Amino acid sequence: MTEYGGNRLAVIDTATHSVADTITGLPIPFGLAVNHDGLLVYVTRDGDDSVSAIDLTKNKVIDTVPGFHAPSRPVVTPDDLDVYVVNNGNETVSVLPTPSGAYPDAGPMSGGTPVDLIGEGLGNTTAVRFGCQPAASFTILNDREILAVSPRLATDVKIDATIGQHTTRTVGRFSYLPDSVLTKISPTSPPLSGGGTLTVTGRGLITTTSVRFGSVAVTPSSVLDDKVTVTVPPAEATGRPRAGHRGDAEQFLGAIHLHLCGAAGHHLREPLPWFERGRGPVLIVGTELASTQSVTIGGAAADFGVLSGTRIAAVTPPAAALGPANVTVTTTGGTATVPGAFLYI
């Protein structure tokens, strides 16, 4: 919402009917338009005859274009590539191209984030790279737009597109965020009739697309990197609650889980070596293990050291009983168990 007299833009949380954030430094903002994927908003600035583009994942102005005449009433085209702006000062309409770059420009280290690449002359692109790694996939939509999927990486990189066989051009930058972590749900007991507001907090939640209550998926009313709010559906619509479980593209917390674009699940590969009655070294191999907080074997805590994002060295605790024992790894993102993966003899 534009605050004409306050030279700022207010971001409203429609679930709580409150101001979630404020973007300042906009001289007499008069009109705004949001693109169709909700990543950019264009604000006309009557105070200095310009138009600003704001990245809604960061609530930050990324580009300001001057040269308008009392601009107002911006409209985004269906393909999100152009913005039409009415010039009240001279009774004309200007066409503003979407700023070049990558949208969104951040995603989890596990990859899998759909990224819209905007630029010029991209129709003959033969390769897209995020740093040194090729994109997981890419699709040329037109001469100005490519839809690419981020690969698995762990650093901030530039995005290069190879045009034809010889020309390489940087089309944007992409930041890798720590994989999403859920820390709190409030309230934990919403009304059975539904309609209340549920808030999920954590980090890396900006790619949340839905919140599921049992079998019912609900689109969030507000999505920030550290907080997601959603309206609770009636209890009778949700069906039987889902127990704690993690899938390759889901994060669970109790009976409620978020579906996150590109969030990785945890898995362990078996079998593990055995060692007689414990106190022997074992190697645990899997994925997303860098943030491991604990390891248990047969329900007993094991001393461990993280070797990499895919390997943990652990020391087996003394056996409570001979036979197969479950191995459980808990990270900041969740818990994974391999039943009977270790054998005490």
Short mmCIF file of C-alpha atoms in Angstrom, two decimals:
data_model
loop_
_atom_site.label_atom_id
_atom_site.label_comp_id
_atom_site.label_asym_id
_atom_site.label_seq_id
_atom_site.Cartn_x
_atom_site.Cartn_y
_atom_site.Cartn_z
CA MET A 1 0.00 0.00 0.00
CA THR A 2 1.40 3.42 -0.99
CA GLU A 3 1.54 6.11 1.68
CA TYR A 4 1.38 9.20 -0.50
CA GLY A 5 2.10 11.65 2.32
CA GLY A 6 4.72 9.54 4.06
CA ASN A 7 6.98 8.84 1.07
CA ARG A 8 6.89 5.12 1.76
CA LEU A 9 5.30 1.81 0.87
CA ALA A 10 3.65 -0.35 3.54
CA VAL A 11 3.63 -4.15 3.23
CA ILE A 12 0.38 -5.46 4.75
CA ASP A 13 -0.02 -8.94 6.25
CA THR A 14 -3.53 -9.81 5.08
CA ALA A 15 -3.90 -12.53 7.73
CA THR A 16 -3.28 -10.26 10.72
CA HIS A 17 -4.35 -6.98 9.05
CA SER A 18 -1.15 -5.34 10.25
CA VAL A 19 1.93 -3.70 8.71
CA ALA A 20 4.60 -6.37 8.21
CA ASP A 21 7.29 -4.06 6.76
CA THR A 22 7.82 -0.52 5.47
CA ILE A 23 9.91 0.57 2.47
CA THR A 24 10.99 4.20 2.72
CA GLY A 25 12.67 6.72 0.41
CA LEU A 26 9.92 6.83 -2.23
CA PRO A 27 9.06 10.48 -3.05
CA ILE A 28 5.25 10.74 -3.19
CA PRO A 29 4.48 7.15 -4.29
CA PHE A 30 1.29 7.32 -6.34
CA GLY A 31 0.54 3.89 -7.79
CA LEU A 32 1.85 0.32 -7.76
CA ALA A 33 1.62 -2.95 -9.67
CA VAL A 34 2.82 -6.43 -8.65
CA ASN A 35 4.06 -8.93 -11.21
CA HIS A 36 2.27 -12.25 -11.55
CA ASP A 37 4.66 -14.39 -9.51
CA GLY A 38 4.63 -11.87 -6.65
CA LEU A 39 8.39 -11.24 -6.70
CA LEU A 40 8.48 -7.63 -7.95
CA VAL A 41 6.38 -4.53 -7.33
CA TYR A 42 6.62 -1.37 -9.46
CA VAL A 43 5.93 1.95 -7.71
CA THR A 44 5.40 5.25 -9.54
CA ARG A 45 7.10 8.19 -7.79
CA ASP A 46 5.28 11.43 -8.44
CA GLY A 47 7.79 13.38 -6.40
CA ASP A 48 10.72 12.89 -8.78
CA ASP A 49 9.00 11.58 -11.96
CA SER A 50 10.47 8.10 -11.73
CA VAL A 51 9.45 4.44 -11.30
CA SER A 52 11.10 2.03 -8.84
CA ALA A 53 11.22 -1.75 -8.99
CA ILE A 54 11.20 -3.43 -5.56
CA ASP A 55 12.30 -7.01 -4.86
CA LEU A 56 9.55 -8.41 -2.62
CA THR A 57 11.72 -11.26 -1.33
CA LYS A 58 13.95 -8.64 0.32
CA ASN A 59 11.62 -5.60 0.36
CA LYS A 60 14.42 -3.62 -1.27
CA VAL A 61 14.52 -1.17 -4.22
CA ILE A 62 16.63 -2.80 -6.95
CA ASP A 63 16.17 -0.27 -9.78
CA THR A 64 14.82 3.25 -10.30
CA VAL A 65 14.13 4.64 -13.78
CA PRO A 66 13.76 8.43 -14.28
CA GLY A 67 12.28 10.40 -17.17
CA PHE A 68 8.52 10.09 -16.59
CA HIS A 69 5.96 12.92 -16.28
CA ALA A 70 3.80 12.73 -13.14
CA PRO A 71 3.68 8.89 -13.46
CA SER A 72 0.75 6.87 -12.13
CA ARG A 73 -1.26 3.65 -12.65
CA PRO A 74 1.43 1.12 -13.65
CA VAL A 75 0.24 -2.14 -15.24
CA VAL A 76 2.37 -5.29 -15.69
CA THR A 77 1.92 -7.29 -18.91
CA PRO A 78 0.80 -10.95 -18.56
CA ASP A 79 4.30 -12.20 -19.43
CA ASP A 80 5.86 -9.95 -16.70
CA LEU A 81 8.34 -8.51 -19.23
CA ASP A 82 6.99 -4.96 -19.54
CA VAL A 83 5.31 -2.34 -17.38
CA TYR A 84 2.97 0.29 -18.87
CA VAL A 85 2.97 3.62 -17.01
CA VAL A 86 0.52 6.49 -17.48
CA ASN A 87 2.17 9.93 -17.62
CA ASN A 88 -0.41 12.34 -16.24
CA GLY A 89 1.91 15.26 -16.93
CA ASN A 90 1.88 14.98 -20.72
CA GLU A 91 -0.99 12.54 -21.37
CA THR A 92 1.17 9.70 -22.69
CA VAL A 93 1.92 6.08 -21.80
CA SER A 94 5.49 4.82 -21.33
CA VAL A 95 6.65 1.19 -21.59
CA LEU A 96 9.24 0.13 -19.02
CA PRO A 97 11.06 -3.21 -19.53
CA THR A 98 11.43 -5.49 -16.52
CA PRO A 99 14.89 -5.03 -14.92
CA SER A 100 17.43 -7.61 -16.08
CA GLY A 101 18.47 -10.15 -13.48
CA ALA A 102 17.50 -13.33 -11.67
CA TYR A 103 14.15 -13.65 -9.88
CA PRO A 104 14.25 -14.90 -7.19
CA ASP A 105 17.95 -14.32 -6.61
CA ALA A 106 18.26 -16.63 -3.60
CA GLY A 107 17.38 -20.20 -2.69
CA PRO A 108 18.44 -23.18 -0.57
CA MET A 109 21.84 -24.85 -0.90
CA SER A 110 20.09 -28.06 -1.90
CA GLY A 111 19.17 -26.44 -5.22
CA GLY A 112 15.93 -26.94 -7.10
CA THR A 113 14.82 -23.28 -7.05
CA PRO A 114 13.01 -22.14 -10.24
CA VAL A 115 14.74 -18.90 -11.31
CA ASP A 116 13.38 -16.49 -13.93
CA LEU A 117 16.29 -14.99 -15.89
CA ILE A 118 15.48 -11.68 -17.61
CA GLY A 119 17.82 -10.13 -20.17
CA GLU A 120 18.28 -9.37 -23.86
CA GLY A 121 19.09 -11.69 -26.76
CA LEU A 122 18.63 -14.92 -24.78
CA GLY A 123 16.73 -16.82 -27.48
CA ASN A 124 19.82 -18.67 -28.73
CA THR A 125 21.10 -19.71 -25.29
CA THR A 126 22.82 -23.10 -25.32
CA ALA A 127 23.90 -23.34 -21.65
CA VAL A 128 23.16 -21.75 -18.27
CA ARG A 129 25.62 -21.96 -15.37
CA PHE A 130 25.34 -21.02 -11.71
CA GLY A 131 28.98 -20.29 -10.99
CA CYS A 132 30.86 -23.32 -12.27
CA GLN A 133 27.88 -25.66 -12.14
CA PRO A 134 25.38 -26.13 -14.98
CA ALA A 135 21.77 -25.36 -14.16
CA ALA A 136 19.76 -28.42 -13.17
CA SER A 137 17.62 -27.54 -16.21
CA PHE A 138 16.62 -24.50 -18.24
CA THR A 139 13.88 -23.56 -20.69
CA ILE A 140 14.04 -20.67 -23.16
CA LEU A 141 10.69 -18.88 -22.96
CA ASN A 142 11.49 -16.10 -25.44
CA ASP A 143 14.35 -13.83 -26.49
CA ARG A 144 14.26 -11.99 -23.15
CA GLU A 145 13.43 -14.74 -20.66
CA ILE A 146 14.77 -18.11 -19.50
CA LEU A 147 13.38 -20.29 -16.71
CA ALA A 148 16.28 -22.10 -15.04
CA VAL A 149 16.47 -24.42 -12.01
CA SER A 150 19.34 -23.89 -9.57
CA PRO A 151 21.79 -26.77 -9.05
CA ARG A 152 23.05 -27.91 -5.66
CA LEU A 153 25.77 -25.54 -4.42
CA ALA A 154 26.95 -23.86 -1.22
CA THR A 155 28.17 -20.40 -2.22
CA ASP A 156 27.00 -17.16 -3.84
CA VAL A 157 27.53 -17.18 -7.59
CA LYS A 158 26.97 -15.27 -10.80
CA ILE A 159 24.66 -16.75 -13.42
CA ASP A 160 26.09 -16.98 -16.94
CA ALA A 161 24.24 -17.77 -20.15
CA THR A 162 26.12 -19.01 -23.21
CA ILE A 163 24.64 -17.45 -26.36
CA GLY A 164 25.27 -19.62 -29.38
CA GLN A 165 28.62 -21.40 -29.22
CA HIS A 166 31.07 -18.70 -28.14
CA THR A 167 29.46 -15.75 -26.31
CA THR A 168 29.01 -15.96 -22.54
CA ARG A 169 27.09 -13.23 -20.72
CA THR A 170 26.38 -12.72 -17.01
CA VAL A 171 22.61 -12.35 -16.59
CA GLY A 172 22.33 -12.10 -12.79
CA ARG A 173 23.53 -13.30 -9.40
CA PHE A 174 22.16 -15.98 -7.09
CA SER A 175 22.67 -16.37 -3.34
CA TYR A 176 22.50 -19.76 -1.65
CA LEU A 177 20.73 -19.72 1.70
CA PRO A 178 20.99 -22.31 4.48
CA ASP A 179 18.37 -25.00 3.97
CA SER A 180 15.06 -24.17 5.57
CA VAL A 181 14.61 -24.79 9.28
CA LEU A 182 11.35 -24.69 11.24
CA THR A 183 11.58 -23.58 14.87
CA LYS A 184 8.08 -22.77 16.11
CA ILE A 185 4.36 -23.00 15.37
CA SER A 186 1.96 -20.64 17.12
CA PRO A 187 -0.69 -21.30 18.24
CA THR A 188 -0.30 -25.05 18.65
CA SER A 189 -4.04 -25.56 19.28
CA PRO A 190 -6.08 -23.39 16.90
CA PRO A 191 -9.90 -23.53 17.04
CA LEU A 192 -11.55 -26.65 15.57
CA SER A 193 -13.77 -24.40 13.46
CA GLY A 194 -10.72 -22.99 11.70
CA GLY A 195 -10.39 -19.39 10.60
CA GLY A 196 -7.63 -18.45 13.02
CA THR A 197 -4.15 -17.37 11.94
CA LEU A 198 -1.25 -19.80 12.30
CA THR A 199 2.32 -18.47 12.31
CA VAL A 200 5.30 -20.67 11.45
CA THR A 201 8.74 -19.25 12.25
CA GLY A 202 12.23 -20.36 11.28
CA ARG A 203 14.68 -19.41 8.55
CA GLY A 204 14.88 -19.94 4.81
CA LEU A 205 11.08 -19.99 4.46
CA ILE A 206 10.88 -17.52 1.56
CA THR A 207 10.26 -20.33 -0.95
CA THR A 208 7.21 -21.68 0.89
CA THR A 209 4.38 -22.41 -1.53
CA SER A 210 1.84 -24.06 0.77
CA VAL A 211 1.17 -25.19 4.33
CA ARG A 212 -0.56 -28.54 4.74
CA PHE A 213 -2.85 -29.43 7.62
CA GLY A 214 -3.15 -33.19 7.33
CA SER A 215 -4.18 -33.65 3.71
CA VAL A 216 -5.33 -30.07 3.13
CA ALA A 217 -2.90 -27.66 1.45
CA VAL A 218 -3.43 -23.95 2.18
CA THR A 219 -1.74 -21.05 0.37
CA PRO A 220 0.02 -18.74 2.86
CA SER A 221 -1.30 -15.21 3.31
CA SER A 222 2.19 -13.87 4.00
CA VAL A 223 5.64 -15.32 3.27
CA LEU A 224 8.87 -13.88 4.67
CA ASP A 225 12.24 -15.56 5.08
CA ASP A 226 11.75 -15.98 8.84
CA LYS A 227 7.96 -16.21 9.12
CA VAL A 228 4.97 -17.67 7.27
CA THR A 229 1.35 -16.94 8.21
CA VAL A 230 -1.67 -18.91 7.03
CA THR A 231 -5.38 -19.15 7.78
CA VAL A 232 -6.27 -22.41 9.55
CA PRO A 233 -8.88 -24.61 7.78
CA PRO A 234 -11.68 -26.32 9.75
CA ALA A 235 -10.54 -29.49 11.54
CA GLU A 236 -13.06 -31.73 9.77
CA ALA A 237 -11.54 -30.79 6.40
CA THR A 238 -8.00 -31.85 7.23
CA GLY A 239 -8.51 -35.58 7.68
CA ARG A 240 -6.18 -37.64 9.80
CA PRO A 241 -3.04 -35.72 10.86
CA ARG A 242 0.22 -36.75 9.26
CA ALA A 243 2.86 -37.95 11.73
CA GLY A 244 6.43 -36.65 11.79
CA HIS A 245 7.92 -37.62 8.44
CA ARG A 246 10.24 -36.02 5.92
CA GLY A 247 10.06 -36.27 2.15
CA ASP A 248 12.44 -35.04 -0.53
CA ALA A 249 10.50 -31.80 -0.96
CA GLU A 250 8.80 -31.39 2.40
CA GLN A 251 9.58 -30.24 5.90
CA PHE A 252 7.42 -31.52 8.75
CA LEU A 253 6.87 -30.18 12.23
CA GLY A 254 4.42 -32.28 14.25
CA ALA A 255 1.25 -32.83 12.24
CA ILE A 256 1.83 -29.74 10.08
CA HIS A 257 4.44 -29.38 7.37
CA LEU A 258 5.54 -26.84 4.80
CA HIS A 259 6.07 -27.61 1.13
CA LEU A 260 9.21 -25.74 0.08
CA CYS A 261 10.52 -25.25 -3.42
CA GLY A 262 13.80 -27.12 -3.59
CA ALA A 263 14.12 -28.12 0.05
CA ALA A 264 16.09 -31.35 0.41
CA GLY A 265 15.18 -34.28 2.60
CA HIS A 266 17.62 -36.39 4.57
CA HIS A 267 18.50 -39.96 3.87
CA LEU A 268 21.17 -42.38 5.01
CA ARG A 269 22.71 -45.12 2.95
CA GLU A 270 22.97 -48.59 4.47
CA PRO A 271 24.48 -50.90 5.54
CA LEU A 272 26.80 -49.54 8.22
CA PRO A 273 29.77 -51.58 9.49
CA TRP A 274 29.23 -53.61 12.65
CA PHE A 275 31.48 -53.65 15.71
CA GLU A 276 31.33 -56.03 18.63
CA ARG A 277 29.41 -54.58 21.62
CA GLY A 278 30.16 -50.97 20.69
CA ARG A 279 32.94 -48.38 21.02
CA GLY A 280 33.98 -48.97 17.42
CA PRO A 281 34.20 -46.43 14.57
CA VAL A 282 31.53 -46.30 11.86
CA LEU A 283 31.04 -44.10 8.84
CA ILE A 284 27.56 -42.69 8.17
CA VAL A 285 26.98 -41.65 4.56
CA GLY A 286 23.99 -39.57 3.42
CA THR A 287 23.00 -36.06 2.41
CA GLU A 288 22.45 -32.74 4.20
CA LEU A 289 24.58 -33.86 7.15
CA ALA A 290 26.66 -30.69 7.69
CA SER A 291 24.40 -29.36 10.45
CA THR A 292 24.17 -32.65 12.37
CA GLN A 293 23.33 -32.12 16.05
CA SER A 294 23.14 -35.67 17.34
CA VAL A 295 23.60 -39.32 16.38
CA THR A 296 22.01 -42.24 18.18
CA ILE A 297 22.58 -45.95 17.62
CA GLY A 298 20.10 -48.28 19.22
CA GLY A 299 18.61 -45.28 21.02
CA ALA A 300 21.91 -44.41 22.76
CA ALA A 301 23.84 -41.23 22.00
CA ALA A 302 26.99 -41.74 19.94
CA ASP A 303 30.07 -39.53 19.83
CA PHE A 304 30.46 -38.19 16.32
CA GLY A 305 32.30 -35.76 14.06
CA VAL A 306 31.02 -34.18 10.84
CA LEU A 307 33.46 -34.85 8.01
CA SER A 308 31.44 -33.18 5.25
CA GLY A 309 27.91 -32.56 4.11
CA THR A 310 27.66 -36.24 3.15
CA ARG A 311 29.75 -38.08 5.78
CA ILE A 312 29.81 -38.42 9.58
CA ALA A 313 32.34 -40.40 11.62
CA ALA A 314 30.71 -41.88 14.74
CA VAL A 315 31.74 -44.14 17.61
CA THR A 316 29.20 -46.81 18.50
CA PRO A 317 27.92 -46.63 22.09
CA PRO A 318 27.83 -49.78 24.26
CA ALA A 319 25.08 -52.15 23.16
CA ALA A 320 21.93 -52.42 25.23
CA ALA A 321 21.27 -55.73 23.49
CA LEU A 322 22.79 -57.79 20.72
CA GLY A 323 21.24 -57.69 17.26
CA PRO A 324 20.22 -54.98 14.78
CA ALA A 325 19.97 -51.38 16.00
CA ASN A 326 18.40 -48.30 14.45
CA VAL A 327 20.69 -45.43 13.45
CA THR A 328 19.21 -41.94 13.80
CA VAL A 329 20.76 -38.63 12.70
CA THR A 330 19.26 -35.31 13.76
CA THR A 331 20.22 -32.06 11.97
CA THR A 332 18.88 -28.53 12.24
CA GLY A 333 16.55 -29.42 9.38
CA GLY A 334 15.07 -32.68 10.66
CA THR A 335 15.64 -36.29 11.64
CA ALA A 336 16.32 -39.43 9.58
CA THR A 337 16.40 -43.04 10.78
CA VAL A 338 17.61 -46.24 9.11
CA PRO A 339 15.98 -49.19 10.90
CA GLY A 340 18.35 -52.00 11.88
CA ALA A 341 21.28 -50.44 10.00
CA PHE A 342 23.89 -51.44 12.61
CA LEU A 343 24.43 -54.97 13.91
CA TYR A 344 25.72 -55.67 17.43
CA ILE A 345 27.12 -59.23 17.70
#
